[in-house]
Short mmCIF file of C-alpha atoms in Angstrom, two decimals:
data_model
loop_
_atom_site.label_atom_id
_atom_site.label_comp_id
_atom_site.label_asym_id
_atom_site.label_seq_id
_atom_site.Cartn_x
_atom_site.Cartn_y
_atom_site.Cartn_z
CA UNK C 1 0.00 0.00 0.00
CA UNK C 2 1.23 3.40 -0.78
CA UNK C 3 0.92 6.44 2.18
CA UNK C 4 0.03 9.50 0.23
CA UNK C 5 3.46 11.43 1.19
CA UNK C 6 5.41 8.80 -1.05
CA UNK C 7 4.08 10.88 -3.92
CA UNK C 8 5.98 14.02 -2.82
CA UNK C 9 8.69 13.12 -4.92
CA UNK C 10 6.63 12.98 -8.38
CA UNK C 11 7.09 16.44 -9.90
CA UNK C 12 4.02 17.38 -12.53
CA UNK C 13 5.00 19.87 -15.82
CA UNK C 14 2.23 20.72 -18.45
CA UNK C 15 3.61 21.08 -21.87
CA UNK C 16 2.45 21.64 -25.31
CA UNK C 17 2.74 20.83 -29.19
CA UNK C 18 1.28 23.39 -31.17
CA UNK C 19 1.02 22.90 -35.22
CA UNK C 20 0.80 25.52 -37.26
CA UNK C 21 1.46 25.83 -41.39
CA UNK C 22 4.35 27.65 -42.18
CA UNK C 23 5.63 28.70 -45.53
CA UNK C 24 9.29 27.22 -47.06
CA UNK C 25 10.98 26.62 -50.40
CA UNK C 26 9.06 24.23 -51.12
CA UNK C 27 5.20 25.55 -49.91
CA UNK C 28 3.73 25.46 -46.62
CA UNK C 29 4.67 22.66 -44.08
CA UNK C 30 3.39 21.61 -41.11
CA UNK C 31 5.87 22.82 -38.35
CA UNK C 32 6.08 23.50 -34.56
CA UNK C 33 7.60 25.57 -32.23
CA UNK C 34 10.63 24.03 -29.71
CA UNK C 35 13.02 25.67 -26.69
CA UNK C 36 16.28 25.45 -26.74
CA UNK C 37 16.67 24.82 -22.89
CA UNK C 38 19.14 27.07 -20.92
CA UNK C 39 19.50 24.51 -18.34
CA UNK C 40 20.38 20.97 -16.91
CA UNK C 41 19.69 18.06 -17.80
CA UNK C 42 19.58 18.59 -21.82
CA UNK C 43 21.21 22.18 -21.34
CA UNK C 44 21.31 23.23 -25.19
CA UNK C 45 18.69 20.21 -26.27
CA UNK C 46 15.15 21.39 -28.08
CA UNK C 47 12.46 21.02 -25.85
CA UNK C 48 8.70 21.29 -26.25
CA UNK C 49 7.46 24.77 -24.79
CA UNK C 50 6.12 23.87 -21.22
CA UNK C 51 6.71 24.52 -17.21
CA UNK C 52 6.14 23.54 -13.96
CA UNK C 53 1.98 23.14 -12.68
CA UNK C 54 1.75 25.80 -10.24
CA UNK C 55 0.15 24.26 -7.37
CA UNK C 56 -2.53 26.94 -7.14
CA UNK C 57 -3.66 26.84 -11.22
CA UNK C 58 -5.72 24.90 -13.10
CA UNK C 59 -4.26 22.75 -15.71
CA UNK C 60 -5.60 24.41 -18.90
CA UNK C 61 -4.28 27.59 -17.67
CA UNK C 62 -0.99 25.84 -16.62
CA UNK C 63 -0.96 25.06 -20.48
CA UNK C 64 -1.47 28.59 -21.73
CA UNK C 65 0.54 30.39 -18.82
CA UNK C 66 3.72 28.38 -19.65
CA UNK C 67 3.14 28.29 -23.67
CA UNK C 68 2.89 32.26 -23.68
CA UNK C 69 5.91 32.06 -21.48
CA UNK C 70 8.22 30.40 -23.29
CA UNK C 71 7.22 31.14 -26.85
CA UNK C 72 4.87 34.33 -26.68
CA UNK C 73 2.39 32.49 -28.69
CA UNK C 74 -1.96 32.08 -27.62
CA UNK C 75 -3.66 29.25 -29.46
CA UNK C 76 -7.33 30.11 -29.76
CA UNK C 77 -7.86 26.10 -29.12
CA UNK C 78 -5.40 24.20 -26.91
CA UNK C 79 -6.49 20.34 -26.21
CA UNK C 80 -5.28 17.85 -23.22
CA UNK C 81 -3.59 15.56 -25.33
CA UNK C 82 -2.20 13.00 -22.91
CA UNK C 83 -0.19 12.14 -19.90
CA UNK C 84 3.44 10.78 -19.81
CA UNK C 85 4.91 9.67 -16.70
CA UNK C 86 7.37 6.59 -17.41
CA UNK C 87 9.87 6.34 -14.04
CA UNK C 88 12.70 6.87 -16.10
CA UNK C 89 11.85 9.83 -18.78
CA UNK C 90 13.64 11.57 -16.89
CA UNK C 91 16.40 11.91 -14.15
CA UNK C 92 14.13 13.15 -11.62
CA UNK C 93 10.65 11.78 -11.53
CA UNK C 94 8.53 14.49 -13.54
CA UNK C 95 4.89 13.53 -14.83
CA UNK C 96 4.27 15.37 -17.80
CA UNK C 97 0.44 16.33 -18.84
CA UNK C 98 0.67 17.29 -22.74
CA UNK C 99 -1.78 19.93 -24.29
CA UNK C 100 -1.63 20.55 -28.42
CA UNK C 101 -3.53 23.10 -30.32
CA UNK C 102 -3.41 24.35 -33.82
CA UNK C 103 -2.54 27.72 -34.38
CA UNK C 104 -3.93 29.76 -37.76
CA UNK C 105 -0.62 30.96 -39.47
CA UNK C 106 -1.76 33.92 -40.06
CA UNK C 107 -2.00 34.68 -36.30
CA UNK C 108 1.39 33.46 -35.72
CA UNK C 109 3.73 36.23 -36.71
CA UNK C 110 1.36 38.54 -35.69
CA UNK C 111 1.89 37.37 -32.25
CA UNK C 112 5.45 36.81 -32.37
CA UNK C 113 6.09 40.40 -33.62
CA UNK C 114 4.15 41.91 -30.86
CA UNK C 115 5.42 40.51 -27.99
CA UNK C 116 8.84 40.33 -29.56
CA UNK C 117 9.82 36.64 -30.48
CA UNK C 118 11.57 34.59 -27.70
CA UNK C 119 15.26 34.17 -28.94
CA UNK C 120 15.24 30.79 -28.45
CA UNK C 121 12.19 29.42 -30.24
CA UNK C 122 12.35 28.12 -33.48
CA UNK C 123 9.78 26.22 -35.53
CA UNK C 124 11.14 23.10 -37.04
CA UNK C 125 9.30 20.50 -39.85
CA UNK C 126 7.50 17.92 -38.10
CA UNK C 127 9.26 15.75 -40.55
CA UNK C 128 12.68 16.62 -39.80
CA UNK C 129 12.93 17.71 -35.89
CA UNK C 130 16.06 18.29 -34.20
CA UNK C 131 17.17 15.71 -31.62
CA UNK C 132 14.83 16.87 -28.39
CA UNK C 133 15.25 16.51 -24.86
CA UNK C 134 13.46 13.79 -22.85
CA UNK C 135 10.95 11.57 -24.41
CA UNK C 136 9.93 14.44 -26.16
CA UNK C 137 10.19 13.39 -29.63
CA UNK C 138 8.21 10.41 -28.60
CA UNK C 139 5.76 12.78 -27.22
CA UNK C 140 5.99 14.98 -30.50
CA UNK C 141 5.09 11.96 -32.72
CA UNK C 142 1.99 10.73 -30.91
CA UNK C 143 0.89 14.23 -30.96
CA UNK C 144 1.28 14.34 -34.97
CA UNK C 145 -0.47 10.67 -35.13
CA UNK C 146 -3.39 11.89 -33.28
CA UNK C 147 -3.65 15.06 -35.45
CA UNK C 148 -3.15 12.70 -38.60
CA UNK C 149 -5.93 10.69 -37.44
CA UNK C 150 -8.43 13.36 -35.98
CA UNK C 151 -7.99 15.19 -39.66
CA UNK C 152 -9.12 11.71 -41.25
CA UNK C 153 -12.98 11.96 -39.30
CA UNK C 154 -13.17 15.73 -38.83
CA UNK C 155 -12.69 18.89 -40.18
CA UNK C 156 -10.23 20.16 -37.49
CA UNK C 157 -7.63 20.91 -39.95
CA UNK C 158 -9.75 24.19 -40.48
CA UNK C 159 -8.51 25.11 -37.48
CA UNK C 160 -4.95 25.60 -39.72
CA UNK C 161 -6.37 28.82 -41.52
CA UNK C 162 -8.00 31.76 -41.62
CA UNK C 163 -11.86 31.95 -40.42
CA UNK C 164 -12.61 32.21 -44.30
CA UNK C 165 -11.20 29.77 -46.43
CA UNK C 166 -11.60 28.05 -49.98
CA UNK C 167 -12.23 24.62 -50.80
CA UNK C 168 -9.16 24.24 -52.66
CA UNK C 169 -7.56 25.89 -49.45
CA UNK C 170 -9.06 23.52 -47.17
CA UNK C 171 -8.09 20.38 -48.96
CA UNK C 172 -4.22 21.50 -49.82
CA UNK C 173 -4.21 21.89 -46.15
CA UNK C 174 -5.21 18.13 -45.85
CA UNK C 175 -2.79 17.22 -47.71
CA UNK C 176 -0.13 18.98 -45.68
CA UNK C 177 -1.05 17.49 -42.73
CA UNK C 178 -1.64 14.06 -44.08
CA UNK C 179 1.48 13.87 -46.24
CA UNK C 180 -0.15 12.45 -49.50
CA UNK C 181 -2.57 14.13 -52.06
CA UNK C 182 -6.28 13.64 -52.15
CA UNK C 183 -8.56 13.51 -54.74
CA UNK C 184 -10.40 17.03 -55.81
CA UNK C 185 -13.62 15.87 -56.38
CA UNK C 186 -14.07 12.77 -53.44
CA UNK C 187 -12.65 16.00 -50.90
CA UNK C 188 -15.20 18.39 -52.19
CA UNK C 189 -18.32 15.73 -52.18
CA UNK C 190 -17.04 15.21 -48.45
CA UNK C 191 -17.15 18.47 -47.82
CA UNK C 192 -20.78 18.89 -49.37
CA UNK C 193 -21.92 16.65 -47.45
CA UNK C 194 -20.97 18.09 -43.78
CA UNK C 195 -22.84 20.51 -41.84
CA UNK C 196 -19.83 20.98 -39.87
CA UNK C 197 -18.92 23.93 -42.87
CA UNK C 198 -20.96 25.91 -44.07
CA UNK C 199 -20.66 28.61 -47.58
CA UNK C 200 -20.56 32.24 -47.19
CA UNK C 201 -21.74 34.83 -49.38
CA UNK C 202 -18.16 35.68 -50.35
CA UNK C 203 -15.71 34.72 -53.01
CA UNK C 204 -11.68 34.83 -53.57
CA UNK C 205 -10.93 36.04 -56.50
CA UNK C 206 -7.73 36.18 -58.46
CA UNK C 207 -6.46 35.45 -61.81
CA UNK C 208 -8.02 32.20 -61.26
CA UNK C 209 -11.96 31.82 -61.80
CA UNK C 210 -13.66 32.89 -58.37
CA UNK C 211 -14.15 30.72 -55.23
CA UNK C 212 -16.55 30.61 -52.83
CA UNK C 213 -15.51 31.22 -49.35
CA UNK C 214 -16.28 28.58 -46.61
CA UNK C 215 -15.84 28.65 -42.80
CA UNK C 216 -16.69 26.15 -39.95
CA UNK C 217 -20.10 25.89 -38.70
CA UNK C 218 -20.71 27.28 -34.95
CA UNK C 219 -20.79 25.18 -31.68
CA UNK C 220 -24.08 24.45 -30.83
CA UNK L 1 8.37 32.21 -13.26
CA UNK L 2 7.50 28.80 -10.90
CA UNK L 3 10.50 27.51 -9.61
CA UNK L 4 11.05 23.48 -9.93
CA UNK L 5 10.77 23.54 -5.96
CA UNK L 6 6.58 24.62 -5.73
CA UNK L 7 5.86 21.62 -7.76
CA UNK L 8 5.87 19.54 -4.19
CA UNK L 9 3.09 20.33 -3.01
CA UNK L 10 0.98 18.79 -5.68
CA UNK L 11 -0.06 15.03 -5.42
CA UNK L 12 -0.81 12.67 -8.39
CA UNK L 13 -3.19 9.91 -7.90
CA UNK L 14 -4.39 7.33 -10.51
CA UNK L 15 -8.01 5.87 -10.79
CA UNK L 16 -10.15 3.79 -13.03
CA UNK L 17 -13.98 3.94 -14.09
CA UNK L 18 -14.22 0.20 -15.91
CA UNK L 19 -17.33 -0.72 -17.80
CA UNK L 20 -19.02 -4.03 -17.85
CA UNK L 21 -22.13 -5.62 -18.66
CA UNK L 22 -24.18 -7.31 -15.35
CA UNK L 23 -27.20 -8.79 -15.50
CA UNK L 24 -30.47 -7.06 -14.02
CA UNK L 25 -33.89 -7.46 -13.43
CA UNK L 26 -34.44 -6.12 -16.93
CA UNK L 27 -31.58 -7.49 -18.91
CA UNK L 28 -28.05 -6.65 -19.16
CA UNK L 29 -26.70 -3.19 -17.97
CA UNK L 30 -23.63 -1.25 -18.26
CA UNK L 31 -22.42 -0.75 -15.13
CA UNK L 32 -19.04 0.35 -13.31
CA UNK L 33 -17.49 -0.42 -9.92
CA UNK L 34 -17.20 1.26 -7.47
CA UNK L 35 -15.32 1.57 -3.64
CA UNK L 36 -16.60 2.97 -0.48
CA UNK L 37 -14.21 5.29 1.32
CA UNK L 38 -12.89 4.61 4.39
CA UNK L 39 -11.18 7.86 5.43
CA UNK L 40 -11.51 11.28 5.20
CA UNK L 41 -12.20 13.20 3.09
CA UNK L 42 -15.38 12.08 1.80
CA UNK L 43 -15.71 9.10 4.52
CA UNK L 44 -18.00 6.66 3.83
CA UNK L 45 -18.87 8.39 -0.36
CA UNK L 46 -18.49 6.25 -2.90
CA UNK L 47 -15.26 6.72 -5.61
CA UNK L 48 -13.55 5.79 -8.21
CA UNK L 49 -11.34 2.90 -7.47
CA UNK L 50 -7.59 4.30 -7.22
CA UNK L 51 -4.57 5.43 -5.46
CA UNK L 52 -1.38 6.94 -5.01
CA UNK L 53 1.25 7.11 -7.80
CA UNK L 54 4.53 5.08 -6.30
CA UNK L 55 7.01 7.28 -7.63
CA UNK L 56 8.52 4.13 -8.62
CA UNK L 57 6.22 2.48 -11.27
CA UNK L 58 4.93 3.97 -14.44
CA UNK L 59 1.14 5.14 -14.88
CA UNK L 60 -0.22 2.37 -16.38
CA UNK L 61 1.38 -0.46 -13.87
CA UNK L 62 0.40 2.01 -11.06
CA UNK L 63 -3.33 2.21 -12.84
CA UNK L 64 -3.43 -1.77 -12.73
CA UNK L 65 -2.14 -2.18 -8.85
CA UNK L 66 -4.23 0.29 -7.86
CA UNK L 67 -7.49 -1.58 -9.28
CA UNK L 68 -6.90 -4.86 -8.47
CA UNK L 69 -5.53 -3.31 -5.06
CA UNK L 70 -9.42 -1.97 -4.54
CA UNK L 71 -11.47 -4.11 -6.62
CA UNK L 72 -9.44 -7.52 -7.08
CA UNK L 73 -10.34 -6.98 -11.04
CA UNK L 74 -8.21 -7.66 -14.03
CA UNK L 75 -9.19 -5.81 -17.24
CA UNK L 76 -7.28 -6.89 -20.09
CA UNK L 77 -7.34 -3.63 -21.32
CA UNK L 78 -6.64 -0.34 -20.14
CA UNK L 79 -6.23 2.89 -21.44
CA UNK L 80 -5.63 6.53 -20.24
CA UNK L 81 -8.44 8.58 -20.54
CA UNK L 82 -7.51 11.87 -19.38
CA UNK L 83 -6.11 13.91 -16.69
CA UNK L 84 -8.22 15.93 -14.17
CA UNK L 85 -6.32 18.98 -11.89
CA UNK L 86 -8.93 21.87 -11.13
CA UNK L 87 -7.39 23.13 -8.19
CA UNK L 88 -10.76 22.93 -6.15
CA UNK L 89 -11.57 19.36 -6.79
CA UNK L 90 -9.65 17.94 -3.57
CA UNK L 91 -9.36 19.73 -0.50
CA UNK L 92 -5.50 19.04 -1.39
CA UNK L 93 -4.12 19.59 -4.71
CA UNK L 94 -3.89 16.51 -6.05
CA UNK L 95 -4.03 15.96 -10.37
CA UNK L 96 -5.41 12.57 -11.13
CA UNK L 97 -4.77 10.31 -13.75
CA UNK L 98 -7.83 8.77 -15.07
CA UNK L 99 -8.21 5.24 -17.00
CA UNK L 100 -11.01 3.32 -18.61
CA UNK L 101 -11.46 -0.35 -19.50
CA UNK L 102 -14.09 -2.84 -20.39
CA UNK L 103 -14.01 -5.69 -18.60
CA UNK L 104 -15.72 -9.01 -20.25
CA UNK L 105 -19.03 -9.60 -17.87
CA UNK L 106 -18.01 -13.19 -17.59
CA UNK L 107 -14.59 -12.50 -16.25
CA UNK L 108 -15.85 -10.45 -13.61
CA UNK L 109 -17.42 -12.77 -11.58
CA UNK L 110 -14.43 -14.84 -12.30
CA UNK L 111 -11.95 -13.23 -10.88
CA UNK L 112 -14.11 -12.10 -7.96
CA UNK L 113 -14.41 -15.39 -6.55
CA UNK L 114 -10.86 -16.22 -7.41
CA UNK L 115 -9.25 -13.47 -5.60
CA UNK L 116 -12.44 -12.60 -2.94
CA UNK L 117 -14.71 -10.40 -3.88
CA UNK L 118 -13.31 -6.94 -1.42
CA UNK L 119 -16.43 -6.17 1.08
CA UNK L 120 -16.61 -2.72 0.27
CA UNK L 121 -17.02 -2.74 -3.48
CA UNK L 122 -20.40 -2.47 -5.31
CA UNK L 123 -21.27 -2.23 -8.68
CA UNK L 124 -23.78 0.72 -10.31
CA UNK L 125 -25.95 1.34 -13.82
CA UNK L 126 -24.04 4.08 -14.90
CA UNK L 127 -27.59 5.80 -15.33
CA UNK L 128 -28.07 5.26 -11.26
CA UNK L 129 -24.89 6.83 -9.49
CA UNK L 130 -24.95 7.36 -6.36
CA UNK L 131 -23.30 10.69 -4.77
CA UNK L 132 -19.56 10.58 -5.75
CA UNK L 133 -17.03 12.13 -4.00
CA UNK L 134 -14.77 14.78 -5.21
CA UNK L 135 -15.43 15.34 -9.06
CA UNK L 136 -15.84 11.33 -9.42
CA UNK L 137 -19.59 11.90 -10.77
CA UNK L 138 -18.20 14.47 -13.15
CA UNK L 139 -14.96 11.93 -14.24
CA UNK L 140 -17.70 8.76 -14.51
CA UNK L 141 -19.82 10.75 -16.92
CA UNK L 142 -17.10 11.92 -18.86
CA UNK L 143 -15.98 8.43 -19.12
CA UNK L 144 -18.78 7.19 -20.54
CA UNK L 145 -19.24 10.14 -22.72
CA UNK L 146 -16.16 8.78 -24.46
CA UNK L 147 -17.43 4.90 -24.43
CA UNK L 148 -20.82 6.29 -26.15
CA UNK L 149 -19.00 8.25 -28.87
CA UNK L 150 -16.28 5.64 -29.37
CA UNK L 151 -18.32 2.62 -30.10
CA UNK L 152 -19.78 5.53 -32.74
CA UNK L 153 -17.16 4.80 -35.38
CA UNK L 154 -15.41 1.42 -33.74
CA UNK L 155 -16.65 -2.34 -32.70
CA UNK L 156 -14.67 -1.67 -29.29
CA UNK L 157 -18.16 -2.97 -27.71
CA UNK L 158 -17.05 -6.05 -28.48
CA UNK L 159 -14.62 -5.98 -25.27
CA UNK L 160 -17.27 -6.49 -23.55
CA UNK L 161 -18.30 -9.92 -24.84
CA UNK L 162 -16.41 -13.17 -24.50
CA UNK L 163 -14.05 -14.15 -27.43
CA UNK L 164 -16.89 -14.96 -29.78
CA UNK L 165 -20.50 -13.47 -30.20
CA UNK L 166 -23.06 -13.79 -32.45
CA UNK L 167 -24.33 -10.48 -34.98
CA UNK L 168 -27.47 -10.00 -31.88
CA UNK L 169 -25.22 -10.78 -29.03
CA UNK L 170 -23.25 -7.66 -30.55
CA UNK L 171 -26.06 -5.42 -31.41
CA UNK L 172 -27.37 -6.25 -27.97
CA UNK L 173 -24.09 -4.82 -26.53
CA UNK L 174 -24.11 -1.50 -28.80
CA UNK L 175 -27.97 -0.91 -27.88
CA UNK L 176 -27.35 -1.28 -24.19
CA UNK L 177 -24.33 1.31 -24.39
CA UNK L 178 -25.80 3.43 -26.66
CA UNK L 179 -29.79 3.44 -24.91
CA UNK L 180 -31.36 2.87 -27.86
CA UNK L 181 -32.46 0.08 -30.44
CA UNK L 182 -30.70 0.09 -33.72
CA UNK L 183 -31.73 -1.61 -36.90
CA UNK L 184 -30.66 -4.62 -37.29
CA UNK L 185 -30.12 -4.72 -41.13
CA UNK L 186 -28.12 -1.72 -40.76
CA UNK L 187 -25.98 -3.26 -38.24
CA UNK L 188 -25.22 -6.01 -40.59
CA UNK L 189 -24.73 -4.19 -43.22
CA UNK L 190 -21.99 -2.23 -40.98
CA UNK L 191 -20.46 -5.15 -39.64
CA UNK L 192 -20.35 -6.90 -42.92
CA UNK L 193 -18.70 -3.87 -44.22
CA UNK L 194 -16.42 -4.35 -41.80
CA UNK L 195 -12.69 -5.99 -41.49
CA UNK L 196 -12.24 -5.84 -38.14
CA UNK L 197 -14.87 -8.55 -37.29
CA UNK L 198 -13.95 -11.95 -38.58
CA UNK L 199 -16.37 -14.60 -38.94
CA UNK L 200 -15.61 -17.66 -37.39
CA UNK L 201 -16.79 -21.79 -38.51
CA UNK L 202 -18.88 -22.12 -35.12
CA UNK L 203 -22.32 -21.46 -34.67
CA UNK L 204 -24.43 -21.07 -31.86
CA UNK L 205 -27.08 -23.62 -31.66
CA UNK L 206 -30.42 -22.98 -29.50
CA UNK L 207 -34.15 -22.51 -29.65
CA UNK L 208 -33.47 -19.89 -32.33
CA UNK L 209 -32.33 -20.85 -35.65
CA UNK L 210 -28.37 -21.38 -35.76
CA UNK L 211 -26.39 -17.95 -35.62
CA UNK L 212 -22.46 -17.83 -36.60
CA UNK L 213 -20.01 -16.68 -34.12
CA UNK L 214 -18.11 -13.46 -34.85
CA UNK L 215 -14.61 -12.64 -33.15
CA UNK L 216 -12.64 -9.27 -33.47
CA UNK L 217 -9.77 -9.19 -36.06
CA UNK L 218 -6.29 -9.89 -34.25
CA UNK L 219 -3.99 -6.66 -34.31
CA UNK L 220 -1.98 -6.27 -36.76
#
């Protein structure tokens, strides 16, 4: 039987993984943001953004507090993802809650550039991270799994762009997120078929014929 | 800034709401265990069965001694659910780390008599909980929020039957999770439609006429 003050020694951190589409050579990618820590153990190592629970907060706001602190970003959406809390993740016995959210790139250099970007934050490809401290690229990849699979039954991946998007729009961000092209016309029958998103009254135009504009129904 | 230190105060416990199917007065049920408290706080409420995190094991070893610790069951699955940390919900600060499992309704009794069924157990219709204490009510709920939509889009119900079932034994199980009757063409056609259900060569044999056996693919 354990006596509740064995459980003194377990430390708890909230930390998060928050996607967002950047642009590169070679078009947008799906990316997110990592620390480079400025301490022991993994001094120099990229970390996810995160912190210590402060013992009088709730854990969402644990999630935002220590994501604005380390990378000066505010998802509108940030999710409990999942706990990790093997004995030997790390040297000291730290249980980790994880939070991930998608963040609109638009929004993101917007917020960088007003609070002034953290020095050391830099967003890296999900496909090519940096080694990262901890079990933290274990952590990253079950993160990008569950996005791969939540895009797959829902229309989440909205949550990528602006509140107004095109078709075309939506499904090349499916594709960025899922890695692998999909089919025009099966995407846009999907699509049809959902009350989840609903046509405005607007249209992009361009030098390419107009578009209507769609965004995602409200919560009931 | 929170210091590493302030993390200290803050306990981590580990419960478990499992889901089976027990037989009542008018049919099968889904129903959950669950413990009477002997100590304060909440002395005497009924919980969630659970219990300290040995800073020694990992979460889902410490989520497996802790049940069969309180409730002398065995679920051969187990999964994390989610993890609850409102400051308010203990009159300490403790976060919890939740599980869920189905447990096969003839296993239970099984490995009650085997091991002695513990005196202060008792099982519930998850439509008939008692008071709770701390947010248990509010974790139970959620819990079975999660069952209801995941059996939505997955034959996980089927953890709830022994090895092999018949098409009605199934759609018996989905209509007593669910709380309502489905049709049972549709459910064929679904199942049918369906790789992760393989029949089997047996059938069951009774008053009705014969009825194959069904058993869930093995994992890849």
């Amino acid at each position: 039987m354990i006596t509740p003050g064995s459980s003194d020694a377990i430390r708890v951190a909230v930390s998060a993984v928050i996607f967002s589409l950047r642009s590169g050579a070679n078009g947008d990618r799906l990316m997110l943001p990592l620390v480079r820590r400025t301490r022991d153990p993994y001094l120099d190592a990229w970390a996810l953004p995160g912190g210590w629970l402060d013992p009088a907060e709730d854990l969402d706001a644990a999630a935002s507090r220590t994501l604005a602190e380390t990378t000066a970003l505010t998802p509108s959406y940030l999710e409990q993802l999942y706990t990790f809390g093997d004995v030997d993740r790390s040297p000291t016995r730290v249980v980790s809650i994880i939070y991930w959210a998608l963040l609109r790139s638009d929004l993101v250099d917007a917020q960088r550039s007003a609070a002034g970007a953290p020095e050391n934050v830099e967003w890296f490809d999900v496909d090519d991270l940096p080694p990262l401290a901890f079990d933290h690229r274990r952590i990253a990849e079950y993160a990008l799994w569950r996005l791969r699979n939540k895009v797959g039954y829902s229309w989440i991946g909205a949550g990528l762009l602006p509140d107004e998007f095109t078709l075309t729009e939506l499904r090349e961000v499916y594709e960025t997120v899922l890695g692998r092209r999909l089919d025009p016309s099966n995407f846009r029958r999907l699509l049809e078929g959902s009350d989840e998103l609903v046509p405005t009254e607007s249209f992009r135009t361009g030098k390419h014929r107009p578009a209507r504009l769609f965004r995602l129904a409200e919560k009931a």
